[in-house]
Short mmCIF file of C-alpha atoms in Angstrom, two decimals:
data_model
loop_
_atom_site.label_atom_id
_atom_site.label_comp_id
_atom_site.label_asym_id
_atom_site.label_seq_id
_atom_site.Cartn_x
_atom_site.Cartn_y
_atom_site.Cartn_z
CA UNK A 1 65.03 93.59 107.40
CA UNK A 2 67.87 96.08 107.72
CA UNK A 3 69.65 95.80 104.36
CA UNK A 4 72.73 97.53 105.82
CA UNK A 5 73.26 94.94 108.56
CA UNK A 6 75.54 91.96 107.88
CA UNK A 7 76.64 88.83 109.72
CA UNK A 8 79.55 86.86 108.38
CA UNK A 9 81.28 83.64 109.35
CA UNK A 10 84.37 82.15 107.72
CA UNK A 11 86.30 79.03 108.66
CA UNK A 12 89.97 78.76 107.75
CA UNK A 13 91.84 75.47 108.08
CA UNK A 14 95.49 76.42 108.44
CA UNK A 15 98.76 74.41 108.33
CA UNK A 16 100.22 75.60 111.64
CA UNK A 17 99.60 75.05 115.34
CA UNK A 18 97.23 77.32 117.26
CA UNK A 19 99.94 79.50 118.88
CA UNK A 20 101.51 80.35 115.49
CA UNK A 21 98.13 81.19 113.95
CA UNK A 22 97.18 83.29 116.97
CA UNK A 23 100.46 85.23 116.80
CA UNK A 24 99.95 85.94 113.09
CA UNK A 25 96.37 87.11 113.57
CA UNK A 26 97.11 89.34 116.54
CA UNK A 27 99.72 91.28 114.50
CA UNK A 28 97.21 93.28 112.49
CA UNK A 29 99.91 95.65 111.28
CA UNK A 30 101.27 92.71 109.24
CA UNK A 31 97.97 91.90 107.50
CA UNK A 32 98.80 93.93 104.36
CA UNK A 33 101.85 91.67 103.86
CA UNK A 34 99.72 88.55 103.40
CA UNK A 35 96.13 89.73 102.88
CA UNK A 36 95.88 91.66 99.59
CA UNK A 37 92.57 93.36 100.39
CA UNK A 38 93.85 94.82 103.65
CA UNK A 39 95.52 97.78 102.01
CA UNK A 40 96.78 99.70 105.02
CA UNK A 41 96.93 99.45 108.80
CA UNK A 42 97.96 102.33 111.04
CA UNK A 43 98.48 101.49 114.70
CA UNK A 44 97.13 104.14 117.05
CA UNK A 45 98.39 102.40 120.20
CA UNK A 46 98.75 98.86 121.59
CA UNK A 47 95.01 98.17 121.44
CA UNK A 48 93.69 100.16 118.47
CA UNK A 49 94.36 101.07 114.89
CA UNK A 50 92.88 102.23 111.62
CA UNK A 51 92.47 99.77 108.75
CA UNK A 52 91.70 100.45 105.09
CA UNK A 53 90.31 97.56 103.06
CA UNK A 54 89.31 97.16 99.43
CA UNK A 55 88.29 94.05 97.57
CA UNK A 56 86.70 93.71 94.12
CA UNK A 57 84.13 96.44 94.69
CA UNK A 58 86.10 99.57 93.77
CA UNK A 59 85.44 101.31 97.06
CA UNK A 60 87.63 101.62 100.15
CA UNK A 61 86.27 101.00 103.62
CA UNK A 62 88.10 102.59 106.52
CA UNK A 63 87.41 101.81 110.14
CA UNK A 64 88.94 102.10 113.55
CA UNK A 65 89.52 98.83 115.41
CA UNK A 66 89.59 98.77 119.20
CA UNK A 67 90.53 95.65 121.12
CA UNK A 68 87.66 94.12 123.11
CA UNK A 69 89.20 90.75 123.98
CA UNK A 70 92.62 89.16 123.70
CA UNK A 71 92.91 85.71 125.24
CA UNK A 72 95.74 83.53 123.89
CA UNK A 73 94.77 80.57 126.11
CA UNK A 74 91.23 80.53 124.64
CA UNK A 75 92.46 81.51 121.16
CA UNK A 76 90.22 84.59 121.03
CA UNK A 77 90.89 87.97 119.44
CA UNK A 78 87.98 90.42 119.27
CA UNK A 79 87.70 94.04 118.17
CA UNK A 80 85.01 96.65 117.89
CA UNK A 81 84.75 98.43 114.53
CA UNK A 82 83.71 102.02 113.92
CA UNK A 83 83.76 104.18 110.82
CA UNK A 84 82.53 103.05 107.40
CA UNK A 85 81.32 99.89 109.14
CA UNK A 86 80.28 99.68 112.80
CA UNK A 87 80.14 96.51 114.84
CA UNK A 88 82.56 93.82 115.91
CA UNK A 89 84.79 91.05 114.59
CA UNK A 90 86.19 87.99 116.37
CA UNK A 91 88.79 85.33 115.61
CA UNK A 92 88.53 82.06 117.52
CA UNK A 93 91.47 79.71 116.90
CA UNK A 94 91.26 76.04 117.87
CA UNK A 95 93.33 72.95 117.17
CA UNK A 96 92.43 70.83 114.15
CA UNK A 97 94.63 67.81 113.48
CA UNK A 98 98.23 69.03 113.24
CA UNK A 99 97.07 72.52 112.29
CA UNK A 100 94.45 75.00 113.39
CA UNK A 101 90.97 76.15 112.57
CA UNK A 102 90.50 79.91 112.59
CA UNK A 103 86.85 80.92 112.84
CA UNK A 104 86.04 84.50 111.88
CA UNK A 105 82.74 86.00 113.00
CA UNK A 106 81.68 89.52 112.17
CA UNK A 107 78.51 91.53 112.71
CA UNK A 108 78.43 95.02 111.24
CA UNK A 109 76.25 97.84 110.02
CA UNK A 110 77.36 99.71 106.92
CA UNK A 111 77.69 103.46 107.51
CA UNK A 112 79.35 104.62 104.27
CA UNK A 113 76.65 106.72 102.52
CA UNK A 114 77.01 105.40 98.95
CA UNK A 115 77.02 101.78 100.10
CA UNK A 116 73.93 102.46 102.23
CA UNK A 117 72.12 103.85 99.19
CA UNK A 118 73.06 100.73 97.22
CA UNK A 119 72.06 98.37 100.05
CA UNK A 120 69.24 96.51 98.36
CA UNK A 121 70.61 96.02 94.84
CA UNK A 122 74.20 95.74 96.06
CA UNK A 123 73.71 93.22 98.87
CA UNK A 124 74.54 90.08 96.82
CA UNK A 125 77.61 91.84 95.39
CA UNK A 126 78.77 93.01 98.83
CA UNK A 127 78.38 89.50 100.27
CA UNK A 128 80.29 87.96 97.33
CA UNK A 129 82.95 90.65 97.73
CA UNK A 130 83.39 89.66 101.39
CA UNK A 131 83.59 85.96 100.49
CA UNK A 132 86.33 86.60 97.93
CA UNK A 133 88.24 88.76 100.40
CA UNK A 134 88.11 86.03 103.03
CA UNK A 135 89.31 83.38 100.56
CA UNK A 136 92.29 85.54 99.64
CA UNK A 137 93.05 86.09 103.32
CA UNK A 138 92.99 82.35 104.03
CA UNK A 139 95.33 81.65 101.12
CA UNK A 140 97.67 84.47 102.11
CA UNK A 141 97.89 83.46 105.75
CA UNK A 142 98.29 79.79 104.84
CA UNK A 143 101.22 80.64 102.58
CA UNK A 144 102.77 82.87 105.24
CA UNK A 145 102.49 80.16 107.90
CA UNK A 146 104.01 77.50 105.63
CA UNK A 147 107.00 79.79 105.02
CA UNK A 148 107.71 80.20 108.74
#
Protein backbone atom coordinates (compact mmCIF):
# COMPACT_ATOMS: atom_id res chain seq x y z
CA UNK A 1 0.00 0.00 0.00
CA UNK A 2 1.20 3.49 -0.85
CA UNK A 3 0.66 5.41 2.41
CA UNK A 4 0.95 8.73 0.53
CA UNK A 5 -1.94 7.99 -1.83
CA UNK A 6 -5.46 9.10 -0.86
CA UNK A 7 -8.96 8.79 -2.29
CA UNK A 8 -11.71 10.93 -0.84
CA UNK A 9 -15.43 11.27 -1.44
CA UNK A 10 -17.76 13.78 0.21
CA UNK A 11 -21.46 14.34 -0.37
CA UNK A 12 -22.96 17.74 0.34
CA UNK A 13 -26.73 18.25 0.39
CA UNK A 14 -27.25 21.94 -0.33
CA UNK A 15 -30.30 24.26 -0.12
CA UNK A 16 -30.12 25.67 -3.64
CA UNK A 17 -30.82 24.50 -7.18
CA UNK A 18 -28.07 22.91 -9.27
CA UNK A 19 -27.25 26.03 -11.35
CA UNK A 20 -26.66 28.16 -8.23
CA UNK A 21 -24.46 25.50 -6.62
CA UNK A 22 -22.51 25.04 -9.85
CA UNK A 23 -21.92 28.80 -10.17
CA UNK A 24 -20.66 28.99 -6.58
CA UNK A 25 -18.31 26.04 -7.01
CA UNK A 26 -16.86 27.21 -10.31
CA UNK A 27 -15.81 30.54 -8.73
CA UNK A 28 -12.81 29.15 -6.89
CA UNK A 29 -11.49 32.64 -6.20
CA UNK A 30 -14.47 33.06 -3.85
CA UNK A 31 -13.79 29.91 -1.82
CA UNK A 32 -11.88 31.74 0.94
CA UNK A 33 -15.03 33.82 1.59
CA UNK A 34 -17.06 30.77 2.62
CA UNK A 35 -14.58 27.93 3.18
CA UNK A 36 -12.33 28.75 6.16
CA UNK A 37 -9.63 26.20 5.31
CA UNK A 38 -9.14 27.56 1.80
CA UNK A 39 -6.84 30.35 2.89
CA UNK A 40 -5.89 31.88 -0.44
CA UNK A 41 -6.60 31.51 -4.14
CA UNK A 42 -4.58 33.26 -6.83
CA UNK A 43 -5.97 33.04 -10.35
CA UNK A 44 -3.29 32.49 -12.99
CA UNK A 45 -5.72 32.68 -15.92
CA UNK A 46 -9.28 31.59 -16.79
CA UNK A 47 -8.51 27.90 -16.32
CA UNK A 48 -5.85 27.71 -13.60
CA UNK A 49 -4.85 29.05 -10.23
CA UNK A 50 -2.86 28.46 -7.08
CA UNK A 51 -4.64 27.50 -3.87
CA UNK A 52 -3.32 27.43 -0.31
CA UNK A 53 -5.23 25.32 2.21
CA UNK A 54 -4.81 24.65 5.90
CA UNK A 55 -7.09 22.80 8.26
CA UNK A 56 -6.42 21.58 11.81
CA UNK A 57 -3.01 20.11 11.00
CA UNK A 58 -0.75 23.16 11.33
CA UNK A 59 0.72 22.82 7.87
CA UNK A 60 -0.16 24.62 4.64
CA UNK A 61 -0.62 22.76 1.38
CA UNK A 62 -0.17 24.71 -1.82
CA UNK A 63 -1.04 23.39 -5.24
CA UNK A 64 -1.74 24.54 -8.74
CA UNK A 65 -5.17 23.71 -10.14
CA UNK A 66 -5.69 23.33 -13.87
CA UNK A 67 -9.13 22.87 -15.37
CA UNK A 68 -9.71 19.44 -16.94
CA UNK A 69 -13.48 19.57 -17.40
CA UNK A 70 -16.18 22.19 -17.09
CA UNK A 71 -19.65 21.05 -18.12
CA UNK A 72 -22.55 23.04 -16.64
CA UNK A 73 -25.17 20.83 -18.34
CA UNK A 74 -23.73 17.70 -16.67
CA UNK A 75 -22.88 19.57 -13.45
CA UNK A 76 -19.20 18.61 -13.64
CA UNK A 77 -16.15 20.63 -12.61
CA UNK A 78 -12.80 18.83 -12.62
CA UNK A 79 -9.23 20.00 -12.05
CA UNK A 80 -5.79 18.47 -11.99
CA UNK A 81 -3.68 19.24 -8.92
CA UNK A 82 0.09 19.63 -8.78
CA UNK A 83 2.41 20.79 -6.04
CA UNK A 84 2.22 19.62 -2.42
CA UNK A 85 -0.44 17.16 -3.61
CA UNK A 86 -0.66 15.74 -7.13
CA UNK A 87 -3.77 14.23 -8.67
CA UNK A 88 -7.27 15.40 -9.48
CA UNK A 89 -10.50 16.61 -7.90
CA UNK A 90 -14.04 16.62 -9.30
CA UNK A 91 -17.37 18.15 -8.31
CA UNK A 92 -20.51 16.52 -9.70
CA UNK A 93 -23.69 18.47 -8.92
CA UNK A 94 -27.10 16.85 -9.33
CA UNK A 95 -30.64 17.74 -8.31
CA UNK A 96 -31.91 16.47 -4.97
CA UNK A 97 -35.43 17.49 -4.00
CA UNK A 98 -35.63 21.29 -4.15
CA UNK A 99 -31.87 21.58 -3.66
CA UNK A 100 -28.73 19.92 -4.94
CA UNK A 101 -26.29 17.20 -4.10
CA UNK A 102 -22.65 18.12 -4.64
CA UNK A 103 -20.39 15.07 -4.82
CA UNK A 104 -16.69 15.71 -4.34
CA UNK A 105 -14.21 13.07 -5.47
CA UNK A 106 -10.48 13.45 -5.10
CA UNK A 107 -7.51 11.17 -5.75
CA UNK A 108 -4.10 12.51 -4.80
CA UNK A 109 -0.55 11.64 -3.88
CA UNK A 110 1.12 13.68 -1.15
CA UNK A 111 4.38 15.27 -2.31
CA UNK A 112 5.21 17.57 0.63
CA UNK A 113 8.34 16.02 2.21
CA UNK A 114 7.40 16.27 5.90
CA UNK A 115 3.93 14.85 5.30
CA UNK A 116 5.46 12.00 3.28
CA UNK A 117 7.76 11.16 6.19
CA UNK A 118 4.76 11.12 8.54
CA UNK A 119 2.64 9.04 6.14
CA UNK A 120 2.16 5.94 8.25
CA UNK A 121 1.60 7.42 11.72
CA UNK A 122 -0.13 10.51 10.34
CA UNK A 123 -2.59 8.84 7.96
CA UNK A 124 -5.56 8.71 10.40
CA UNK A 125 -4.92 12.34 11.37
CA UNK A 126 -4.66 13.46 7.74
CA UNK A 127 -7.91 11.68 6.85
CA UNK A 128 -9.71 13.21 9.87
CA UNK A 129 -8.26 16.61 8.91
CA UNK A 130 -9.75 16.26 5.42
CA UNK A 131 -13.14 15.21 6.84
CA UNK A 132 -13.27 18.26 9.11
CA UNK A 133 -12.26 20.53 6.24
CA UNK A 134 -15.03 19.15 4.04
CA UNK A 135 -17.64 19.57 6.80
CA UNK A 136 -16.65 23.21 7.22
CA UNK A 137 -16.84 23.72 3.45
CA UNK A 138 -20.35 22.23 3.31
CA UNK A 139 -21.53 24.47 6.15
CA UNK A 140 -19.92 27.55 4.61
CA UNK A 141 -21.34 26.99 1.15
CA UNK A 142 -24.77 26.15 2.57
CA UNK A 143 -24.82 29.41 4.50
CA UNK A 144 -23.64 31.35 1.46
CA UNK A 145 -26.33 29.83 -0.76
CA UNK A 146 -29.09 30.53 1.78
CA UNK A 147 -28.02 34.19 1.87
CA UNK A 148 -28.33 34.59 -1.90
